[in-house]
Short mmCIF file of C-alpha atoms in Angstrom, two decimals:
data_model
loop_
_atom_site.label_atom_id
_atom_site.label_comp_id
_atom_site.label_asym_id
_atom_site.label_seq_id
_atom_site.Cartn_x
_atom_site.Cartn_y
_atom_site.Cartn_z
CA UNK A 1 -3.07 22.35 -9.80
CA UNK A 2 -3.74 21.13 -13.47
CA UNK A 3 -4.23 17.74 -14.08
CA UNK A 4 -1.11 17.26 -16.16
CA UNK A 5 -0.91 14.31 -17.80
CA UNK A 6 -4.39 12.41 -18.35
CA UNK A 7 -6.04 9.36 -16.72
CA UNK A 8 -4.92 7.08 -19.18
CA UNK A 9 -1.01 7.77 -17.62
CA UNK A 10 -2.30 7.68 -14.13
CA UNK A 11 -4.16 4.24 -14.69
CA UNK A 12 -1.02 2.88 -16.03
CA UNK A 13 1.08 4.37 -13.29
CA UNK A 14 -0.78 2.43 -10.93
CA UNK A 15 -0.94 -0.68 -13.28
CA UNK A 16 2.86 -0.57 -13.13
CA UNK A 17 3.11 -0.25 -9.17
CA UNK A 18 0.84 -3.35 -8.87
CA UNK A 19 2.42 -5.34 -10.60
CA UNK A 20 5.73 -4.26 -8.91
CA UNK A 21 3.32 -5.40 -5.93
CA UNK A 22 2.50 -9.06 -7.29
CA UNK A 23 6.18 -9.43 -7.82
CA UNK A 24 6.81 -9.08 -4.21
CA UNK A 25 4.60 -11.18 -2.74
CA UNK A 26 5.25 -13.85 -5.32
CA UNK A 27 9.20 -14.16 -5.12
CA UNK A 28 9.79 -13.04 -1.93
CA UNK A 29 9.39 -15.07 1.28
CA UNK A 30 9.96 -12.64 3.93
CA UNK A 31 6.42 -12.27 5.77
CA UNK A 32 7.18 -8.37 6.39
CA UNK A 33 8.25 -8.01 2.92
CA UNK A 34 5.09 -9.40 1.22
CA UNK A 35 3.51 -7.57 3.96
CA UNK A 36 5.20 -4.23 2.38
CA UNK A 37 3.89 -5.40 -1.49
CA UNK A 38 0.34 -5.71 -0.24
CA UNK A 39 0.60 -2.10 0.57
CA UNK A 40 1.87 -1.02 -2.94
CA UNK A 41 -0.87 -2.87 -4.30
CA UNK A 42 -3.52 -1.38 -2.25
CA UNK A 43 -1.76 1.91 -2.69
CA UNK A 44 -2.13 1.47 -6.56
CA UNK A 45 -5.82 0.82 -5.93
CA UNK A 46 -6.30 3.67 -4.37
CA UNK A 47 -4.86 5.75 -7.30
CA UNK A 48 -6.95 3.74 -9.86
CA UNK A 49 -10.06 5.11 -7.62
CA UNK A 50 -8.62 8.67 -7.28
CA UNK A 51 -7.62 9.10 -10.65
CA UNK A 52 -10.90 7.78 -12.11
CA UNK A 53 -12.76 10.24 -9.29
CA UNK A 54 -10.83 13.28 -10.71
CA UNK A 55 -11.43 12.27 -14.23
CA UNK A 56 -15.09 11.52 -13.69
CA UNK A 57 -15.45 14.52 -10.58
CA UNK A 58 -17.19 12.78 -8.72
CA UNK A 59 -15.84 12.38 -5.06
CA UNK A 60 -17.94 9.02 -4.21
CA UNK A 61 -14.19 7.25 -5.31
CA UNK A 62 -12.52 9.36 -3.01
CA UNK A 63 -14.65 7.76 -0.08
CA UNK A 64 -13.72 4.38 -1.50
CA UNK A 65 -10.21 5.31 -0.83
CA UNK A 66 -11.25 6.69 2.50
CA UNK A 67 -12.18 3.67 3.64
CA UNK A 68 -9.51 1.25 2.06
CA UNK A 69 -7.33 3.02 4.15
CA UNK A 70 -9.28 2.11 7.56
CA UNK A 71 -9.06 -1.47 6.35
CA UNK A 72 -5.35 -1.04 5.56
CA UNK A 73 -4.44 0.24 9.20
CA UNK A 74 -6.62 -3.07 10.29
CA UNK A 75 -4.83 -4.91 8.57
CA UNK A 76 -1.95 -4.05 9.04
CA UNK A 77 -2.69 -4.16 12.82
CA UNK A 78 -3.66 -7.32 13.09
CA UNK A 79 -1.05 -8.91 10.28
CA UNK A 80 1.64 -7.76 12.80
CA UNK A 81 0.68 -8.78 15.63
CA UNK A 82 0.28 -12.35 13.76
CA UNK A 83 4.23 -11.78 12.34
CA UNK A 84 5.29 -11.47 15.84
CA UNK A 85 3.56 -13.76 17.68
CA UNK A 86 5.12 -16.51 14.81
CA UNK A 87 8.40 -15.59 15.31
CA UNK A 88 8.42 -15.39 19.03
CA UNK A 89 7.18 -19.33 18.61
CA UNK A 90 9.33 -20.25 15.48
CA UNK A 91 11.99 -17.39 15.59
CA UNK A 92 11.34 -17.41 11.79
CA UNK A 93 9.74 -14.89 9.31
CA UNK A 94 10.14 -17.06 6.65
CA UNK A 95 7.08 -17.98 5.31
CA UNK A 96 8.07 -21.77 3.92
CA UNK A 97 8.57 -22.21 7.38
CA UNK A 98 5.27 -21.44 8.87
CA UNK A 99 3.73 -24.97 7.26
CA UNK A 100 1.42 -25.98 10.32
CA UNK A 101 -1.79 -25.63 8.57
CA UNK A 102 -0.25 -27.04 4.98
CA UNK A 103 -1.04 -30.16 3.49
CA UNK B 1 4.87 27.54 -14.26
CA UNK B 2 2.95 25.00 -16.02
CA UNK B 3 6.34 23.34 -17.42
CA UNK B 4 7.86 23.27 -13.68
CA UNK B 5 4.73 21.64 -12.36
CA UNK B 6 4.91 19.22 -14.98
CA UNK B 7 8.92 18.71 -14.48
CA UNK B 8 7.69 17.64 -10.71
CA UNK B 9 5.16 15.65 -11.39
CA UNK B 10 7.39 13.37 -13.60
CA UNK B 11 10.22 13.38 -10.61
CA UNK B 12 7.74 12.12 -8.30
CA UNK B 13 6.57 9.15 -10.50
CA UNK B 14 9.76 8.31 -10.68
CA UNK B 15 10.49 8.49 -7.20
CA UNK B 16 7.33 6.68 -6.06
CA UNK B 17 8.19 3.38 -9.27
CA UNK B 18 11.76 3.34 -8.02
CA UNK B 19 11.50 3.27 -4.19
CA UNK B 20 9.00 0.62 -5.46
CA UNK B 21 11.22 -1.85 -7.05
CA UNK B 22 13.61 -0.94 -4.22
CA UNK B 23 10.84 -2.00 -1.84
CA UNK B 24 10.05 -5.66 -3.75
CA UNK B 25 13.84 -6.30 -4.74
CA UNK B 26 16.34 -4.65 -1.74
CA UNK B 27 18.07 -7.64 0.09
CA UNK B 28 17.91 -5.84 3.27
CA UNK B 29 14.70 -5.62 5.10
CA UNK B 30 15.05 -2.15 6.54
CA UNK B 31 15.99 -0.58 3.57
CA UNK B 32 12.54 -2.07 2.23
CA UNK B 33 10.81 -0.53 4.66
CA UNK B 34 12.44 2.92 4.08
CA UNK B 35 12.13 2.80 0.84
CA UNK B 36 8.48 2.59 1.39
CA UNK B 37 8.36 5.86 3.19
CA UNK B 38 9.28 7.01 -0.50
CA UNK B 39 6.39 5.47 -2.37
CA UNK B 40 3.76 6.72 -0.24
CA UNK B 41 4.63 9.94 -0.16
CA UNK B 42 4.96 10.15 -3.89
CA UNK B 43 1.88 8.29 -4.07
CA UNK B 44 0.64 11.76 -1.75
CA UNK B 45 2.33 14.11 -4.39
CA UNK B 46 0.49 12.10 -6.99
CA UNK B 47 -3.11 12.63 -4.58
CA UNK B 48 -2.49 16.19 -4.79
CA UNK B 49 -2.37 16.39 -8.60
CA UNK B 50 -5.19 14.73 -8.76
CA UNK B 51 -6.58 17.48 -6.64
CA UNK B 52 -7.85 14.98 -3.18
CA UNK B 53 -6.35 17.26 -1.11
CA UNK B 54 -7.65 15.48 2.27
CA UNK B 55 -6.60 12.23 0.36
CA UNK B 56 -3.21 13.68 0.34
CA UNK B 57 -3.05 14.75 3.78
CA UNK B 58 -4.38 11.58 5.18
CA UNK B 59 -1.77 9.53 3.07
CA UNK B 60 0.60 11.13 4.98
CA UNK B 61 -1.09 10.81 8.35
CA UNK B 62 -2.08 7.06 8.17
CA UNK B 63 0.22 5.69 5.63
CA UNK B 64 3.20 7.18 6.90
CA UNK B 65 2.74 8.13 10.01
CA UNK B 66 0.85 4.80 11.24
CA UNK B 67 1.47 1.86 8.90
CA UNK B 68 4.96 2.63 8.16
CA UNK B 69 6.18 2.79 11.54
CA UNK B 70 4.24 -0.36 12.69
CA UNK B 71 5.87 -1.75 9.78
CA UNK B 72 9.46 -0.88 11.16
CA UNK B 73 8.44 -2.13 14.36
CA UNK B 74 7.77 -5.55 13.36
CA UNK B 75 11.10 -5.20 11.18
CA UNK B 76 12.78 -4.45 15.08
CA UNK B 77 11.00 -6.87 16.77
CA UNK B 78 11.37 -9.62 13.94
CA UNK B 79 14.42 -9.75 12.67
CA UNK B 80 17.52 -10.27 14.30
CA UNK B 81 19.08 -9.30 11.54
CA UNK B 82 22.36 -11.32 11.08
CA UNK B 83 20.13 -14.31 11.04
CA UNK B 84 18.34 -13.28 8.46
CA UNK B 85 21.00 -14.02 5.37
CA UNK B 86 18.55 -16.41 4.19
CA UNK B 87 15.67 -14.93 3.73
CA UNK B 88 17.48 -12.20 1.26
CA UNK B 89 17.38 -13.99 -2.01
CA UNK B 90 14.22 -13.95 -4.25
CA UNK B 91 12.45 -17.71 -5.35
CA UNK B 92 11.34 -19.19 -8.24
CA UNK B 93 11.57 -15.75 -10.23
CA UNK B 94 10.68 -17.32 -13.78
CA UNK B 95 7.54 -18.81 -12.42
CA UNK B 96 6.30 -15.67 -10.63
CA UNK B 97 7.28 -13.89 -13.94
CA UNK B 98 4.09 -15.45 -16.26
CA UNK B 99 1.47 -14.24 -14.64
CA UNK B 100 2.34 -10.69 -13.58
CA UNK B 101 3.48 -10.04 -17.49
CA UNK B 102 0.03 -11.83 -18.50
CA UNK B 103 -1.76 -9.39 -15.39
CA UNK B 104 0.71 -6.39 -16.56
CA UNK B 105 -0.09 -7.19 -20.27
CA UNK B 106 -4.09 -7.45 -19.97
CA UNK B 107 -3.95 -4.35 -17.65
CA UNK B 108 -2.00 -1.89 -19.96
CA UNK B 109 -3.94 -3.09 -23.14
CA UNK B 110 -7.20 -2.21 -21.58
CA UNK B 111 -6.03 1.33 -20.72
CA UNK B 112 -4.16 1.80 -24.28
CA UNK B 113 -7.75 0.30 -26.30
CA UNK B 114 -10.22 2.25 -24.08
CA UNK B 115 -10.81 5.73 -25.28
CA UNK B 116 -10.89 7.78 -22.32
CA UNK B 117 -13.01 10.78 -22.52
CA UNK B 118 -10.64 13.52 -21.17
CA UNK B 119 -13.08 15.77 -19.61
CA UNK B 120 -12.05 19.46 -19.28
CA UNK B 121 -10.04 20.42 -16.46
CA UNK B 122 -12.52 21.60 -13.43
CA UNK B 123 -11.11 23.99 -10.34
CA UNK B 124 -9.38 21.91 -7.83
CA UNK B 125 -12.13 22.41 -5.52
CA UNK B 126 -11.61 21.27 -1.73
CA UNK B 127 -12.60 18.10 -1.21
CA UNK B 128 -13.12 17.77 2.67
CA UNK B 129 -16.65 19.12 2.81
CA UNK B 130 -17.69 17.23 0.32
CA UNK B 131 -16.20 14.26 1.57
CA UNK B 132 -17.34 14.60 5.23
CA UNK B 133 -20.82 15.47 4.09
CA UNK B 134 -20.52 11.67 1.99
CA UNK B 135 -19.48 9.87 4.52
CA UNK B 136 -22.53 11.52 7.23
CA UNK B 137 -24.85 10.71 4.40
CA UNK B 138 -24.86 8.34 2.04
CA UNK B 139 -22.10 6.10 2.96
CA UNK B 140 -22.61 6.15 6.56
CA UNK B 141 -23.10 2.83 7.13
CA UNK B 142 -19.58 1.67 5.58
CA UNK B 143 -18.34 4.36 7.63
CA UNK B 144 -19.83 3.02 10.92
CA UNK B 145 -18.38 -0.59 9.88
CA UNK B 146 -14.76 0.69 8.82
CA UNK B 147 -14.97 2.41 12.67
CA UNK B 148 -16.26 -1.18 13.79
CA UNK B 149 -13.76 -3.22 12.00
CA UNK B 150 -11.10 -0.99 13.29
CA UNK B 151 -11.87 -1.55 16.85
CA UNK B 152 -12.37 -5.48 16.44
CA UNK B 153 -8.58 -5.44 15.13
CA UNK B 154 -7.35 -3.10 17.83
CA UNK B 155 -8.24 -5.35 20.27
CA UNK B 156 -7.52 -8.31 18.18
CA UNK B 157 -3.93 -7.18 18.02
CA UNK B 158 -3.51 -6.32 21.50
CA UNK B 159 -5.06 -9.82 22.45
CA UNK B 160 -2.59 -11.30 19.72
CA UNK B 161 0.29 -9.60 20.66
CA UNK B 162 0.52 -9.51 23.67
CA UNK B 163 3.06 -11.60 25.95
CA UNK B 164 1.46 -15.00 28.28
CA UNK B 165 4.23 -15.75 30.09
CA UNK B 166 3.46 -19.48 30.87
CA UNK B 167 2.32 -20.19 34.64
CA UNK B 168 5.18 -22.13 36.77
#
């Protein structure tokens, strides 16, 4: 495998699927669907860091990535188990809805 | 050989930036969350070019094989989905539109006015060995605290999700 195009490509790949991210969480008011964004974004990070670890060959970035992963599946765990637990009290996944804690 | 590996390459970004925008802007939840299986496993592809081979693997493994499918789960368990008409339209697009062009804007004229020094192309050495030997050494304890973190939220979730029926 060649690196075919160079970082500069890759960096802005990943510039363009975070921002595809940020426009998710900020229109949308599904919780899953925001949920969903957050994971493009992180998934963009993690190409910045791979990208930058191939260009630089040095495979510290790689156990960045590693570990943003483990935090991901945490995450993602736990955010969940919060989505359902709301809508089995408000039958809603609509995030205007969930105000309790707004002021 | 080199022009078909190129011609791939370029499907898969588009694959991964389209199921993308399908992800943010598809009306219908589970579509979302299918199209999602798309952009992490061109998001993979793209690992593999960039020669993290483990990277790539694990992608699929937790990404897709984990996170995805909790995702669809909550999309089961959440919606039932003729209720759900309301939630399908996007808010206050013009608003949310200044700041990601200012973010997108700032971003891509940082990586167009930095001159990247394009280093020579080095053997696509496997990366697991080097990676394992990492995470035993130097970055152990971040390692230890993902494996602690990950616990704390497994049995946050369970504790979280899991059903009190109230006492009669």
């Amino acid at each position: 495998m060649n690196m075919a195009v160079d970082l500069g490509w890759y960096l802005a790949l990943a510039a363009l699927l975070f921002c595809i991210g940020v426009a998710g969480v900020l229109t949308r008011r599904n919780a899953l669907i925001i949920f969903m964004s957050i994971e493009l974004m992180l998934n963009a990070v993690n190409l910045t860091f791979i990208a930058f670890s191939r260009s630089l060959t040095n495979v510290d970035g790689q156990v960045f990535v590693f570990l943003v992963m483990a935090v991901a599946a945490a995450e993602v765990a736990v955010g969940l188990a919060i989505i359902v637990t709301i809508f089995r009290h408000k039958e809603t996944v609509d995030i205007d809805k969930v105000n309790l804690m707004k002021w | 050989m080199e022009l078909l590996s190129e011609l791939i390459f370029y499907c898969f970004v588009v694959l991964t930036i389209g199921s993308a925008v399908v992800v943010v802007f598809h009306p219908r939840v589970m579509y979302s969350a299918f199209a999602l299986l798309f952009t992490f496993f061109g998001v993979g592809v793209l690992y593999l070019y960039l020669a993290a081979d483990f990277l790539a693997a694990s992608q699929l493994l937790i990404y897709v094989g984990g996170i995805l499918i909790l995702i669809i789960f909550g999309v089961f368990l959440t919606s039932s989905i003729m209720s759900l008409e309301i939630l399908q339209e996007t808010h206050q697009r013009f608003i949310a539109l200044i700041p990601i062009a200012l973010g997108g804007i700032v971003l891509l004229s940082v990586i167009l006015s930095t001159p990247w020094t394009t280093t020579a192309t080095t053997e696509a050495v496997p990366t697991t060995k080097l990676l394992g030997r990492l995470l035993l050494t130097r970055y152990l304890v971040p390692f230890e605290l993902a494996s602690l973190l990950l616990l704390a939220a497994l049995v946050g979730a369970m504790r979280l999700a899991r059903y009190f029926r109230t006492e009669e």
